[in-house]
Short mmCIF file of C-alpha atoms in Angstrom, two decimals:
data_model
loop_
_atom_site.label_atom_id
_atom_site.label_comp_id
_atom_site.label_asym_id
_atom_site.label_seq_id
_atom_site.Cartn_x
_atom_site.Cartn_y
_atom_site.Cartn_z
CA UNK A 1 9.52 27.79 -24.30
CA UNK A 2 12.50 25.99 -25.84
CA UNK A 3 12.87 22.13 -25.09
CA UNK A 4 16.53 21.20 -25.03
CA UNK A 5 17.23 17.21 -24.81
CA UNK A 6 20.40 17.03 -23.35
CA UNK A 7 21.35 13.22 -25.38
CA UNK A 8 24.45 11.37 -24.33
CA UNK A 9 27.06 10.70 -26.87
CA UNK A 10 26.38 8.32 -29.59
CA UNK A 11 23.31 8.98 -30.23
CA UNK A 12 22.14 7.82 -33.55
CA UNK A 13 19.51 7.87 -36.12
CA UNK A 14 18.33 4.15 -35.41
CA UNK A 15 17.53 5.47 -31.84
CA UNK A 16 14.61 7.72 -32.23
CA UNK A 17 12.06 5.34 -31.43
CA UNK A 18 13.76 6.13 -27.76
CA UNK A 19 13.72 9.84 -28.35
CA UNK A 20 9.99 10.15 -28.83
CA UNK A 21 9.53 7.76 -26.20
CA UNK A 22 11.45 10.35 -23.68
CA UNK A 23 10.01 13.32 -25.59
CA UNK A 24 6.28 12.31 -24.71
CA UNK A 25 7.44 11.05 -21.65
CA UNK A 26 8.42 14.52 -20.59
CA UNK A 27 5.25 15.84 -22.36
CA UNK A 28 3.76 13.49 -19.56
CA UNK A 29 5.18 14.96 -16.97
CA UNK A 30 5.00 18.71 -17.28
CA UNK A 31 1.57 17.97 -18.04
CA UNK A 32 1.16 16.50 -14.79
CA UNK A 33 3.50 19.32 -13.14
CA UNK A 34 0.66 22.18 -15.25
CA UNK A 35 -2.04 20.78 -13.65
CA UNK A 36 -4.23 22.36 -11.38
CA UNK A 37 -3.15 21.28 -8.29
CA UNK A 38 -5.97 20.32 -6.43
CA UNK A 39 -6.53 17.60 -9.11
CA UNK A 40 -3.31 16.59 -9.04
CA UNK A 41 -2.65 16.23 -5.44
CA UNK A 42 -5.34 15.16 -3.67
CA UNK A 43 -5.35 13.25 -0.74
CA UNK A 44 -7.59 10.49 -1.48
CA UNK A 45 -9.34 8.73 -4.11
CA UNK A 46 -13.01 9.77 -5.54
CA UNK A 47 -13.95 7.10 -8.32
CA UNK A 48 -13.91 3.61 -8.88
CA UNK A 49 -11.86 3.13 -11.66
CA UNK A 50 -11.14 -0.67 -12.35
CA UNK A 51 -12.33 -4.49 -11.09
CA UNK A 52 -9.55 -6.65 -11.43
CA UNK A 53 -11.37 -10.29 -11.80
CA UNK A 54 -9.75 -13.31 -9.72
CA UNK A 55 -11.46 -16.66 -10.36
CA UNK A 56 -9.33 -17.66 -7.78
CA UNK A 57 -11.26 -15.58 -5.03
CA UNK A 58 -9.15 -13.00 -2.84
CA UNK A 59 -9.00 -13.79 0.61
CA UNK A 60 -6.11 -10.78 1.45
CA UNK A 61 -4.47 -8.17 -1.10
CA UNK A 62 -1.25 -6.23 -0.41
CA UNK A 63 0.63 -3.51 -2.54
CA UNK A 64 4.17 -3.61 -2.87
CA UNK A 65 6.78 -1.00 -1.28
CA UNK A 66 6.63 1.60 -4.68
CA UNK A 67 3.07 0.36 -5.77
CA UNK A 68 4.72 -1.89 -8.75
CA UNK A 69 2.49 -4.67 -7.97
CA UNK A 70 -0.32 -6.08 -5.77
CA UNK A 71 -0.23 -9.69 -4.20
CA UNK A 72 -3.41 -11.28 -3.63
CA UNK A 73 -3.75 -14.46 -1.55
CA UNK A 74 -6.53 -16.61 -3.31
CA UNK A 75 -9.01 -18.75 -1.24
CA UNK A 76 -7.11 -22.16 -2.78
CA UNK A 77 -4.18 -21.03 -1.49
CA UNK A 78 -2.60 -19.47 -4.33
CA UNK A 79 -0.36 -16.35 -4.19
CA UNK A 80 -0.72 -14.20 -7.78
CA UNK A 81 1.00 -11.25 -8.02
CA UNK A 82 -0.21 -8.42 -10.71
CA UNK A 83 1.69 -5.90 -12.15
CA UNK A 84 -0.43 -2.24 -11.47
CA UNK A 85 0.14 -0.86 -14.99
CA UNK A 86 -1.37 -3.68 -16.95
CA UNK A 87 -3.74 -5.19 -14.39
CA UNK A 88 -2.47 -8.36 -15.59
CA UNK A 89 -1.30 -10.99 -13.49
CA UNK A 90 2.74 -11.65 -13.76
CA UNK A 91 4.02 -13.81 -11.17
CA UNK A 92 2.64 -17.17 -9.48
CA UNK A 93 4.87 -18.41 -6.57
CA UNK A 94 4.81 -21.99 -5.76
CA UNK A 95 4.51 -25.37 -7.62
CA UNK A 96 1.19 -26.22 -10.20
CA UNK A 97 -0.74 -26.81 -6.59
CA UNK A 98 -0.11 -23.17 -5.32
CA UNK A 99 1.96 -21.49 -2.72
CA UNK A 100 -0.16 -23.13 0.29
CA UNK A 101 -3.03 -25.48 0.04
CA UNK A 102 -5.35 -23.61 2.40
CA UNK A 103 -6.73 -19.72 2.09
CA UNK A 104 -3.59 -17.44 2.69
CA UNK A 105 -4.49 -15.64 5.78
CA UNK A 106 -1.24 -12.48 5.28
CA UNK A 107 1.10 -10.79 2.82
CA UNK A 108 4.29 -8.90 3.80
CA UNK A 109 6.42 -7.35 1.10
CA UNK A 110 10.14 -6.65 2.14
CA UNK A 111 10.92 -2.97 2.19
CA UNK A 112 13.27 -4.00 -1.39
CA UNK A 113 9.92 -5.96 -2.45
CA UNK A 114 11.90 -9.09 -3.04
CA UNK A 115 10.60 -11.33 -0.53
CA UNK A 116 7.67 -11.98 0.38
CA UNK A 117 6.08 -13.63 3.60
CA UNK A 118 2.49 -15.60 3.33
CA UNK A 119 0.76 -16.73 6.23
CA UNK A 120 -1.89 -19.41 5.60
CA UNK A 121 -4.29 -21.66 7.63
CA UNK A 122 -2.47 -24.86 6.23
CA UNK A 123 -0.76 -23.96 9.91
CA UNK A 124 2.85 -22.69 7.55
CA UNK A 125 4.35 -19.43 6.91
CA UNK A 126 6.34 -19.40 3.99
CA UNK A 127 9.35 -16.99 2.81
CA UNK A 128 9.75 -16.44 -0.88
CA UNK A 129 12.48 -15.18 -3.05
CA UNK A 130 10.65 -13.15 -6.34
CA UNK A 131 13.54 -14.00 -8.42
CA UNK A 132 13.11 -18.04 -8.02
CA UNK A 133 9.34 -17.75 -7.19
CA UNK A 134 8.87 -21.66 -8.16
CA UNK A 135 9.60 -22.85 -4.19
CA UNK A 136 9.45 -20.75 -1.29
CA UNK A 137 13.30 -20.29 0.62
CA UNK A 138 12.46 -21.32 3.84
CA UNK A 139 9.26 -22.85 5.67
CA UNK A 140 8.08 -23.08 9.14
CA UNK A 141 4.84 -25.39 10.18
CA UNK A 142 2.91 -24.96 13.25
CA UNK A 143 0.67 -26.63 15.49
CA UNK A 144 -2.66 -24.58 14.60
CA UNK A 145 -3.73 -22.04 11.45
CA UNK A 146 -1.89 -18.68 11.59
CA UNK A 147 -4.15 -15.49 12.13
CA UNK A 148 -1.31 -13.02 10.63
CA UNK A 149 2.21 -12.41 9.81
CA UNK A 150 4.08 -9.68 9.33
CA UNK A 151 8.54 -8.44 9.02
CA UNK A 152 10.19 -7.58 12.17
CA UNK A 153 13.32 -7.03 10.60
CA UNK A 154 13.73 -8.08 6.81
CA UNK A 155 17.72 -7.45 6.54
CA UNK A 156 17.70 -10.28 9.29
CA UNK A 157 15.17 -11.73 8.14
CA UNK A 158 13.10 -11.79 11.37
CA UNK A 159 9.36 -11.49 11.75
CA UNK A 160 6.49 -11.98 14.31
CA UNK A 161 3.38 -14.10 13.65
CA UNK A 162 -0.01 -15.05 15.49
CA UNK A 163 -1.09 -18.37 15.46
CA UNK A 164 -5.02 -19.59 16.03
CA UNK A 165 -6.09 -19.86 19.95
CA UNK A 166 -2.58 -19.12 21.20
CA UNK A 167 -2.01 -17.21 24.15
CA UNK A 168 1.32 -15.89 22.77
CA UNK A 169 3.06 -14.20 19.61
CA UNK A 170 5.67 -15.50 17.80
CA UNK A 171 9.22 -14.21 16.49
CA UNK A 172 10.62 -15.86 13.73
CA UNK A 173 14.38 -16.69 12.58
CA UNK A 174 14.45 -17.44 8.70
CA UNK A 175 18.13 -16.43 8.60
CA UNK A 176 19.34 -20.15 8.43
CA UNK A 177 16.73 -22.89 9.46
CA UNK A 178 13.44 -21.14 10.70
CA UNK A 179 13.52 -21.09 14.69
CA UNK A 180 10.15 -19.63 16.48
CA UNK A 181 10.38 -17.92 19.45
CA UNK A 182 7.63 -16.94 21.96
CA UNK A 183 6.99 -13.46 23.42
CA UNK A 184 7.31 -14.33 27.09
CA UNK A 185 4.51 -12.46 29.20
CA UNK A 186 6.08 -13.27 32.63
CA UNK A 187 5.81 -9.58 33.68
CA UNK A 188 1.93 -9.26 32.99
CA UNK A 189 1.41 -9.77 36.70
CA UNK A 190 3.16 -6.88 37.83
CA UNK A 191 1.29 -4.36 34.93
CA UNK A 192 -2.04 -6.11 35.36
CA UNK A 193 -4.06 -7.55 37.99
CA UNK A 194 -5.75 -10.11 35.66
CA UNK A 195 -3.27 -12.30 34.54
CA UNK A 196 -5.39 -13.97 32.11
CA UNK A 197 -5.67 -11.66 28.95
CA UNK A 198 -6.68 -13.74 26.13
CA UNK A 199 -5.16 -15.71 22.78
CA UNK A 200 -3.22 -13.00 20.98
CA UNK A 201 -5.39 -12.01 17.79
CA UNK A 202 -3.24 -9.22 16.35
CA UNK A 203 0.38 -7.81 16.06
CA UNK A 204 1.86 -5.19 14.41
CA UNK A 205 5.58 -3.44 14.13
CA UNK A 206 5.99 0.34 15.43
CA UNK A 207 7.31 1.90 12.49
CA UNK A 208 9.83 4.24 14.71
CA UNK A 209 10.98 2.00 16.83
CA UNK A 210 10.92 -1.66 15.12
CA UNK A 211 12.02 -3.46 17.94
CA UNK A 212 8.52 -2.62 19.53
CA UNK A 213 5.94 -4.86 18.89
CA UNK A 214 2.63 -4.06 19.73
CA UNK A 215 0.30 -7.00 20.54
CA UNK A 216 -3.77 -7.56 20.61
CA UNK A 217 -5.76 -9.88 22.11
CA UNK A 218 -8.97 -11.41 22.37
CA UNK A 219 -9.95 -9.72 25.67
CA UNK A 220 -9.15 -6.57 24.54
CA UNK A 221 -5.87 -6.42 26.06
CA UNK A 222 -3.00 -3.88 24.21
CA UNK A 223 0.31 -4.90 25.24
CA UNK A 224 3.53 -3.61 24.32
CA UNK A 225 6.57 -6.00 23.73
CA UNK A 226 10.47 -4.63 23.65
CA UNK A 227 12.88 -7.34 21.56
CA UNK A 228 16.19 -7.23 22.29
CA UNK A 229 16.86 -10.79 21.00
CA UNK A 230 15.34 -13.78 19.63
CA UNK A 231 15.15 -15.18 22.98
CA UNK A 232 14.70 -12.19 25.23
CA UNK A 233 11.47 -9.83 24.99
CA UNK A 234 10.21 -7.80 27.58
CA UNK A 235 6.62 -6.32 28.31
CA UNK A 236 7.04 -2.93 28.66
CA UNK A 237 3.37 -1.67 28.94
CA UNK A 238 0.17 -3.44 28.84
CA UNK A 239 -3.32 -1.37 28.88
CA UNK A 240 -7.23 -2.76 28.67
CA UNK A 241 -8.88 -1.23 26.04
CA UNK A 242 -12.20 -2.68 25.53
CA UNK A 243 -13.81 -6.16 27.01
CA UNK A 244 -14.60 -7.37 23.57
CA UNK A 245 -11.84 -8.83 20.72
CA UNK A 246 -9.60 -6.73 19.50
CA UNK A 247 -9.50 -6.97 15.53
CA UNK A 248 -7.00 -4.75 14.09
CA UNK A 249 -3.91 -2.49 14.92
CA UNK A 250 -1.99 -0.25 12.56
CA UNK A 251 0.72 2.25 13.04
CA UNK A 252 1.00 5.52 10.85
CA UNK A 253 4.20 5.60 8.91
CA UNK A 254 5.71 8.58 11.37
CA UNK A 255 4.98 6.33 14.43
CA UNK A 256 2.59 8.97 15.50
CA UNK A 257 -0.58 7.84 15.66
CA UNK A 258 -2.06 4.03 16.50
CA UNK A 259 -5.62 2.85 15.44
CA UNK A 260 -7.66 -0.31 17.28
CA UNK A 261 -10.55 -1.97 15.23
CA UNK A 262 -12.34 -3.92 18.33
CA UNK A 263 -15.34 -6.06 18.25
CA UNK A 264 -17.43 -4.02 20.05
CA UNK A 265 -18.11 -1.56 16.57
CA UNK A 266 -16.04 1.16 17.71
CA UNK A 267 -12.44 2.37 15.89
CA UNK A 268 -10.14 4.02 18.66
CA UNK A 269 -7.27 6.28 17.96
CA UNK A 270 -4.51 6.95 19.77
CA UNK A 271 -1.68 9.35 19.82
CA UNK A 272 1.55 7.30 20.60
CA UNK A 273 4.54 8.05 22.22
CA UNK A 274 7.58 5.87 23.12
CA UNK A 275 10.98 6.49 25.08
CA UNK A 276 13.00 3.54 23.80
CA UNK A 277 15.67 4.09 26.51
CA UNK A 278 13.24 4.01 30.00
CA UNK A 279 11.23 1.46 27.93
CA UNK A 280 8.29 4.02 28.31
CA UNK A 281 4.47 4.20 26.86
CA UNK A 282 2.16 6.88 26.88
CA UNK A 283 -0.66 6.33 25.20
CA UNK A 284 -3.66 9.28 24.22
CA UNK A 285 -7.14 8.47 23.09
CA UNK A 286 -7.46 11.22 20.34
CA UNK A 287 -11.36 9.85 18.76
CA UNK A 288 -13.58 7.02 18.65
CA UNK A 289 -15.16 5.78 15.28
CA UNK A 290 -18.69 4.31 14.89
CA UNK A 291 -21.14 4.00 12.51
CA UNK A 292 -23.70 5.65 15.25
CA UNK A 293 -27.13 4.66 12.44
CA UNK A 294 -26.04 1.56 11.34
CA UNK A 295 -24.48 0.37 14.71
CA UNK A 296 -21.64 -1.81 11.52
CA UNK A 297 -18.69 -3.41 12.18
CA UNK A 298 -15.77 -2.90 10.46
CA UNK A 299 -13.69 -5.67 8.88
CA UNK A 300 -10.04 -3.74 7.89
CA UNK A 301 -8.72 -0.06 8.89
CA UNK A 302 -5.54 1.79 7.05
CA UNK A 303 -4.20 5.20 7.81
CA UNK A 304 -3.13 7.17 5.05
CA UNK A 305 0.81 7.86 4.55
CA UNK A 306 3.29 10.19 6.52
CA UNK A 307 1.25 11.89 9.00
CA UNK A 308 -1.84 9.91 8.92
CA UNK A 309 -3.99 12.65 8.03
CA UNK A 310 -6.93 9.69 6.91
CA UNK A 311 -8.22 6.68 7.98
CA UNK A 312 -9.83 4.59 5.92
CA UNK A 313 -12.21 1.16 7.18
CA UNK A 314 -13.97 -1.52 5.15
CA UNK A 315 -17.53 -2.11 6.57
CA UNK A 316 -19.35 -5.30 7.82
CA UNK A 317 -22.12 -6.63 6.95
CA UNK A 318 -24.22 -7.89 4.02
CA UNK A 319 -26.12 -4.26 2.78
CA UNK A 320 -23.08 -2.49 3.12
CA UNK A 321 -20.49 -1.78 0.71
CA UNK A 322 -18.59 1.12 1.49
CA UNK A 323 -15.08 2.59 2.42
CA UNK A 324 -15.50 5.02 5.09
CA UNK A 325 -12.70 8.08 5.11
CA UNK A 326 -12.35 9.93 8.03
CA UNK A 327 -9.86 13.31 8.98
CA UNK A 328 -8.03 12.08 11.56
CA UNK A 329 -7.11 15.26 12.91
CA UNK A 330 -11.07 16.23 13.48
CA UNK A 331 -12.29 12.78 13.00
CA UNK A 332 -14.90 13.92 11.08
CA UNK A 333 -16.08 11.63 8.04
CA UNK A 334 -14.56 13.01 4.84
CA UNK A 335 -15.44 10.61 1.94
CA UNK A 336 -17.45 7.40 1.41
CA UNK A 337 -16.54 5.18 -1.51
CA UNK A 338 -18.86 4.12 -3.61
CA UNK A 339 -19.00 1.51 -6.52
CA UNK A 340 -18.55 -1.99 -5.47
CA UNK A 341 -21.65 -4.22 -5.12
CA UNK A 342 -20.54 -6.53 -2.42
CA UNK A 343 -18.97 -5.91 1.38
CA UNK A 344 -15.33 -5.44 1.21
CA UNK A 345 -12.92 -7.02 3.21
CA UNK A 346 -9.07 -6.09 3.17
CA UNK A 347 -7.82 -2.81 2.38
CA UNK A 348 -4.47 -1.62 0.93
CA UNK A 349 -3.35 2.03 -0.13
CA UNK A 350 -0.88 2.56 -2.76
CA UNK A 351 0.29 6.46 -1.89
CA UNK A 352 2.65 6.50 -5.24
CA UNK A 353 -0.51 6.35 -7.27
CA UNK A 354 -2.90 7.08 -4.78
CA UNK A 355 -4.86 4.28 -5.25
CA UNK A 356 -7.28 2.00 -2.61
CA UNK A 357 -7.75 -1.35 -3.01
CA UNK A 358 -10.36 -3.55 -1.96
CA UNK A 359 -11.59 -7.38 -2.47
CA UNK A 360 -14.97 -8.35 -2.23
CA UNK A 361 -16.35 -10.70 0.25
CA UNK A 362 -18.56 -13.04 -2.78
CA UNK A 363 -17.01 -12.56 -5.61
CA UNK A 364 -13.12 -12.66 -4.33
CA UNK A 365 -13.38 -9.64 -6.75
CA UNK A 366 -10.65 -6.61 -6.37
CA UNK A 367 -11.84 -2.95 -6.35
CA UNK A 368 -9.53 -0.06 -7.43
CA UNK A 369 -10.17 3.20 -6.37
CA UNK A 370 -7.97 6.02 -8.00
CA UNK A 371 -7.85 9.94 -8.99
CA UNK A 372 -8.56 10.49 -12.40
CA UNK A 373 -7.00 13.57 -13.56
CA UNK A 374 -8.19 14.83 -16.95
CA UNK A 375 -5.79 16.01 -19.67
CA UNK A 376 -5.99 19.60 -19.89
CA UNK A 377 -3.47 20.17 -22.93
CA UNK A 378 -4.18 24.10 -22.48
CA UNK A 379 -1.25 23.75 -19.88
CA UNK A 380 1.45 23.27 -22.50
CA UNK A 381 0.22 25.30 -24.78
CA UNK A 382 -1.10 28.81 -23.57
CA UNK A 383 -3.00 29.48 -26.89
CA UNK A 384 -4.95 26.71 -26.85
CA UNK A 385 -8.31 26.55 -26.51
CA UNK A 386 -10.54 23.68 -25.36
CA UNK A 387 -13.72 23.22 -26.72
CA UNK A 388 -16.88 21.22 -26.09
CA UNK A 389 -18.63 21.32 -29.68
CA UNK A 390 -17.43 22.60 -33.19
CA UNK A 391 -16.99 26.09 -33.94
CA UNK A 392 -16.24 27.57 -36.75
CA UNK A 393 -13.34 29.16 -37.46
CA UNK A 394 -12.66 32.33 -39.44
CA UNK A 395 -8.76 32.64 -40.89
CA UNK A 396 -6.95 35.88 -41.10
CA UNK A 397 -5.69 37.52 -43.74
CA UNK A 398 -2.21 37.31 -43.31
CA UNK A 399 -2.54 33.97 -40.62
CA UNK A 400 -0.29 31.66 -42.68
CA UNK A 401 1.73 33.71 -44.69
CA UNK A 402 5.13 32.49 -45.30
CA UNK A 403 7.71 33.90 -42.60
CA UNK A 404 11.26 34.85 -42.99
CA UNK A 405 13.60 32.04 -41.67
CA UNK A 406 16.05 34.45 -40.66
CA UNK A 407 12.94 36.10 -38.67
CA UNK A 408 11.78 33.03 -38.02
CA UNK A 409 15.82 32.15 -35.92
CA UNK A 410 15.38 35.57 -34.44
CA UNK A 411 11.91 34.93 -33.05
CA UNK A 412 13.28 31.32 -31.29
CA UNK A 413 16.44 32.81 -30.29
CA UNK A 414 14.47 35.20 -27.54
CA UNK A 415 12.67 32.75 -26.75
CA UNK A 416 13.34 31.33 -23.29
CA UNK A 417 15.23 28.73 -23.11
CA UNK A 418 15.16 25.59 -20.00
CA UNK A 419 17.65 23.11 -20.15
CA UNK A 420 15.88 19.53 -19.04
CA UNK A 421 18.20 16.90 -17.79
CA UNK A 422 16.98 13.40 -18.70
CA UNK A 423 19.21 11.63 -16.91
CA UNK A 424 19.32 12.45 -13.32
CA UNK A 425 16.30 11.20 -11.52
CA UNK A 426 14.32 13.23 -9.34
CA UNK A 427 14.31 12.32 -5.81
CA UNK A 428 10.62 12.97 -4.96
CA UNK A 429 7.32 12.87 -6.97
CA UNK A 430 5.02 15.72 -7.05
CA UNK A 431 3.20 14.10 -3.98
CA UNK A 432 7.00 13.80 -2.10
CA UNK A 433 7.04 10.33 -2.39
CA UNK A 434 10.78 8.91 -2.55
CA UNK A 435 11.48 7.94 -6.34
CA UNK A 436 14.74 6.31 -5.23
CA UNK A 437 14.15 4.20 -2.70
CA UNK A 438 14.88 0.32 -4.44
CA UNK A 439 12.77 -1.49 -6.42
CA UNK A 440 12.70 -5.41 -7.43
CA UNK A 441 11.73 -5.74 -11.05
CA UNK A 442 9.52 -9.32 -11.00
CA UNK A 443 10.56 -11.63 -14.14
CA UNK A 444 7.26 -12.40 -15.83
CA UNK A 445 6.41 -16.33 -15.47
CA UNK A 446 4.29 -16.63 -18.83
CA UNK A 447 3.71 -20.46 -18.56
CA UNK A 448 2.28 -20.35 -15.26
CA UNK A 449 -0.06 -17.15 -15.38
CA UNK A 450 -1.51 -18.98 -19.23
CA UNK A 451 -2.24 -22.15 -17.17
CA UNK A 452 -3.89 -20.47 -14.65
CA UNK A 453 -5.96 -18.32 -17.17
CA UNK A 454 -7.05 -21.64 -19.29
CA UNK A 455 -7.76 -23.58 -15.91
#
């Protein structure tokens, strides 16, 4: 097979630093595209591949949008941010004393992964702009520490917090100066007949329908808020789900499927399905997680991307240090994994690289789970043999005999030949992620990442 590099005009000599570059970049590639397939594209991570060290102790982690870089909220209140090829950290929002003075509680990348909202339980939620990282943009205080915050619209510039023994959520204006507004509950009497349900623990965004916001509480109340504006919401739905706390909620990314971590050491999931227009909720209880040996707890869940075929949970609990996988489709457990040597708290999912993340409850430690893919160069070349141990080789007779140039033409000439364009991007990666969806490119802050390092 016959490479041909379709080069722009002008190319010179001086420039083939950049040709090899793109020439083992598409070596890369195809190598990638050769492999077998069930290495390549598997669904999950196997192996512990790398401990990223924070003196700072993590406290939350959070990948951005195209898996670029991971933010990790630090136990002093710091926000670093490290770029994913180097491990290395890059950015440090916020003045010499951090980005909050108290352990940041949430992390919420805009879809561009520009800004970035930090909750923290200095009672503030801070917006930040990644290209002037040294102050946040805008600030709001409250009256008590915030459990969790998270976007509600980030072209607006809206999102929806929960704040520390509060019996409501809270929808927040950073457009101009940061106005909070409450999610009213004056219909819970007519969809409940306890009036009473609890401070509000846990909120999260349906990913279909983003003006739903889907609220837990602490007496295991699920209710279901519809925003039309920043000073109208309406309860649509509310539904008891347990009698215990409710911990966690996440959506899957087609809006499908919703997942409850509640106190009472059980993981429900739910098939979801909302009429926007009647302001309808049906809710179906598809399984019910547990640890039925161990009787754990479990401190974070994540689904998987697209259809939510996995769901993966962080475990409670000082002798255990596992990630539990589970087929959501079966709910059968698929994979635990291994390697870290302390109970794990938050969990992210990078689906560009396919890569879990982890931090440890001790150490503050952050544990990367990835699939390791071996090279297999017999994929380029179909002669090649791979071998474990030296052999020896015997050479033909007439192996390296001079041959013919004019043979030599004839011989490349029916050769196939593939024309490989360089400069239009593909759309989708070989796991149909999109590869042109926008991305923020973070300008390295060198003075504040060597002071933190020699502190």
């Amino acid at each position: 097979m016959t490479i041909i590099l379709d080069l722009p005009l002008g190319f010179k000599s001086r420039d083939r630093v950049l040709l090899v570059c793109v020439y083992q970049l598409v070596l890369f590639v195809m190598n990638i595209l050769l492999q077998d397939p069930f290495a390549v594209l598997k669904e999950h991570p196997e192996k512990l591949t790398h401990t990223i060290e924070n003196p700072l102790r993590t406290e939350c982690l959070q990948f951005s949008p195209c898996g670029d870089y991971l933010a990790l909220g630090c136990a002093n209140g710091a926000l670093v941010i490290y770029d994913m090829d180097t491990f290395r950290p890059i950015c440090v929002p916020g003045n010499m004393l951090g980005a909050h003075v108290r352990p940041i509680t949430s992390i919420a990348w805009s879809p561009d992964g520009r800004l970035l909202l930090t909750s923290s339980r200095d009672w503030s939620i801070k917006l930040w702009d990644l290209s002037k990282p040294s102050k946040p943009l805008k600030e709001i205080r409250f009256d008590s520490p915030i459990w969790g915050c998270q976007w509600l619209d980030a072209k607006r510039r809206l999102c929806v917090a929960t704040i520390f023994e509060e019996s409501d959520a809270y929808v927040i204006d950073f457009s101009n100066d940061p106005v909070a507004s409450l999610l009213s509950k004056s219909d819970e009497k007519q969809l409940s007949s306890t009036p009473d349900h609890g401070y509000v623990l846990v909120c999260t965004v349906h990913t279909k329908h983003p003006n739903i916001i889907i609220v837990g509480t602490s007496k295991g109340w699920l209710d279901f808020y519809k925003f039309h504006s920043l000073y109208q919401t309406e309860c649509i739905h509310s539904l008891k789900i347990t009698s215990s706390n409710i911990k966690h909620l996440i959506v899957s990314q087609n809006g499908e499927r919703l997942a409850i971590n509640c106190s009472d050491r059980t993981i429900r999931q739910y098939e979801i399905s909302i009429d926007d227009e009647n302001s309808a909720v049906e809710l179906t209880l598809e399984h019910k997680y547990q640890d039925v040996i161990n009787k754990l707890q479990w401190n974070c869940i994540l689904f998987s991307n697209n259809t939510a075929e996995y769901l993966v949970a962080s475990t409670h609990g000082s002798s255990a240090h596992e990630l539990y996988i589970w087929e959501t489709t079966s709910g059968t457990l698929v994979r635990v994994l291994e390697g870290a040597e302390e109970e794990l708290i938050d969990i992210n999912w990078d689906f560009y690289s396919m890569s879990i993340v982890s931090n440890g409850f001790e150490s503050g430690n952050v544990y990367v789970w990835s699939v390791v893919i071996p090279p297999k160069w017999s994929a380029l070349a179909p002669d090649f043999e791979e071998v474990e141990e030296n052999v020896d080789y015997l050479e033909k007779e007439d192996e390296f005999d001079e041959v013919d140039e004019a043979e030599q033409q004839q011989g490349l000439e029916q050769e196939e030949e593939i024309a490989i364009d360089l400069r239009t991007r593909e759309q989708y990666d070989v796991r149909g992620n999109n590869l042109l969806v926008e991305r923020f490119t973070i300008p390295t802050d060198y003075t504040r990442i060597i002071k933190m390092q020699s502190s």
